Tab-separated table of C-alpha atoms in Angstrom:
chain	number	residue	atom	x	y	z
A	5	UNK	CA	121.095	45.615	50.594
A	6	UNK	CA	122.480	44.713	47.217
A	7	UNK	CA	125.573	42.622	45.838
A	8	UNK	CA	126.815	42.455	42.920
A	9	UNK	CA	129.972	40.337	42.046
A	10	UNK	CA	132.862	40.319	38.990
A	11	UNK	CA	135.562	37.763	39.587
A	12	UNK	CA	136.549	36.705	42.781
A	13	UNK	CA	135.095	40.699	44.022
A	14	UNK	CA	131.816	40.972	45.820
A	15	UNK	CA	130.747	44.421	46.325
A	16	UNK	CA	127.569	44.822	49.112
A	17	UNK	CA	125.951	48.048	49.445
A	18	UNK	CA	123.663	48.904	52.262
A	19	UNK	CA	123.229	47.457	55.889
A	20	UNK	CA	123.348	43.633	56.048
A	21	UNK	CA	120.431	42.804	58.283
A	22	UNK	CA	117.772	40.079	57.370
A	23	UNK	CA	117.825	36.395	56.626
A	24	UNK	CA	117.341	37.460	52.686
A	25	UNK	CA	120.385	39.245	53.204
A	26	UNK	CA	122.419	36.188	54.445
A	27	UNK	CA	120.943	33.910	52.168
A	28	UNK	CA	121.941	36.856	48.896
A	29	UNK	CA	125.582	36.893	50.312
A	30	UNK	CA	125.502	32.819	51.062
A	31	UNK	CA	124.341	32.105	47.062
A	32	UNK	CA	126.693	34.604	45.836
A	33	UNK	CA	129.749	33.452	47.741
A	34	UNK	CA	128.990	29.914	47.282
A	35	UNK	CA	128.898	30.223	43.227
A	36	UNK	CA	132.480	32.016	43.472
A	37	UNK	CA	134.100	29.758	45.999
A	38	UNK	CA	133.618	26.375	43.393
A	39	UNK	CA	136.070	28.661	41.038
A	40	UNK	CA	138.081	31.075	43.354
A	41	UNK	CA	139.950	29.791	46.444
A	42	UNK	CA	140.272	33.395	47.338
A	43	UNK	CA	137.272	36.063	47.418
A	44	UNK	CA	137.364	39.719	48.406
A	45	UNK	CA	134.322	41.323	50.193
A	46	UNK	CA	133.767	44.939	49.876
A	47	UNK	CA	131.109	45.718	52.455
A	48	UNK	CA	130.982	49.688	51.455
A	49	UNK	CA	128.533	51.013	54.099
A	50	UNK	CA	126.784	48.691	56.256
A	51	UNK	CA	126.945	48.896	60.019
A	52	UNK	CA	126.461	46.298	61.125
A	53	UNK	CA	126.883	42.051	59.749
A	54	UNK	CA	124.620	39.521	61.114
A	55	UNK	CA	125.481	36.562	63.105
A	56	UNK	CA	124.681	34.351	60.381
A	57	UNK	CA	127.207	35.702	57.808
A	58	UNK	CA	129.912	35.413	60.535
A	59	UNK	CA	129.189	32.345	60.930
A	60	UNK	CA	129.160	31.330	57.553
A	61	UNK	CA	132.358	32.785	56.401
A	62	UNK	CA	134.163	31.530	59.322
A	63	UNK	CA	133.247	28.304	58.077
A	64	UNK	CA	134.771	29.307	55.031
A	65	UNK	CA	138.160	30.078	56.027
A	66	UNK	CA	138.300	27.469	58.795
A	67	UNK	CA	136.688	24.456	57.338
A	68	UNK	CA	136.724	25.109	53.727
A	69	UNK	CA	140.122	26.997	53.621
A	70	UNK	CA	139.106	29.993	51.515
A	71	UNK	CA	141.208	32.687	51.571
A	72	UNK	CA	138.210	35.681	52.293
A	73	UNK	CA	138.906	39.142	52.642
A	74	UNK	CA	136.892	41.689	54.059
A	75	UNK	CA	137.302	45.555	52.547
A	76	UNK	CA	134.945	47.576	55.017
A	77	UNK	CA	133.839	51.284	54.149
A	78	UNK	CA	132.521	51.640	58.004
A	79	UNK	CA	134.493	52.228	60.694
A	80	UNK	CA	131.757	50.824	63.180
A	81	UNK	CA	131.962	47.771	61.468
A	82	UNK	CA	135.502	47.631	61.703
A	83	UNK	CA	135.426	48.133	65.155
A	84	UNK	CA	132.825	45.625	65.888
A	85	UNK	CA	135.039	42.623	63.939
A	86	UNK	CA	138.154	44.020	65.834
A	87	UNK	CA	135.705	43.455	69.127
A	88	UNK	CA	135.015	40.143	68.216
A	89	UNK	CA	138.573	39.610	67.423
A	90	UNK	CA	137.857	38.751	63.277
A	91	UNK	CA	140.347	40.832	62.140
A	92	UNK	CA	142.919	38.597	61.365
A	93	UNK	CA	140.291	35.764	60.201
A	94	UNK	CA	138.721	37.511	57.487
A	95	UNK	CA	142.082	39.793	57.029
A	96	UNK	CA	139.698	42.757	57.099
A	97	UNK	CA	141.030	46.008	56.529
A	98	UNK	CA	139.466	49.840	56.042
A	99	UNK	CA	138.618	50.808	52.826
A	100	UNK	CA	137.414	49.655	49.585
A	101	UNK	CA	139.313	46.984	47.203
């Protein structure tokens, strides 16, 4: 996997999948949210998100109120946030921001 950020953007490329790749996301998101109150995610290919980044930026929107957005370049993935009814959480949507 690798991020890279500008602004309030976060681009991830590859399949999210290890505790390294949590904690990458989790430092990254956590330097923008001091500044932005609203971050975009562009996950461009991964598969698949682990439990621990759902987690972790549900706890953003709910507890911290940060406005996230999720820009997803799978449609698997899609399909697995619409499963576990994220959509409208993390206001994903297909395609890249």
């Amino acid at each position: 996997m690798e991020i890279s950020s500008s602004s309030n953007v976060i681009t991830i490329s590859g399949n999210i999948k290890s505790v390294g790749d949590y904690q990458a996301i989790k430092s990254t998101v956590d330097a923008l949210s001091t500044t932005y109150k609203s971050i975009a995610i562009n996950i461009v290919d991964s598969l698949s998100i682990t439990s621990s980044v759902i987690g972790y930026l549900n706890k953003l929107v709910l507890k911290d109120n940060i406005d996230i957005r999720l820009y997803v370049g799978n449609e698997q993935l899609l399909q697995l946030l619409d499963d576990l009814s994220l959509i409208s959480t993390f206001k994903a949507q297909r395609g890249l921001r």
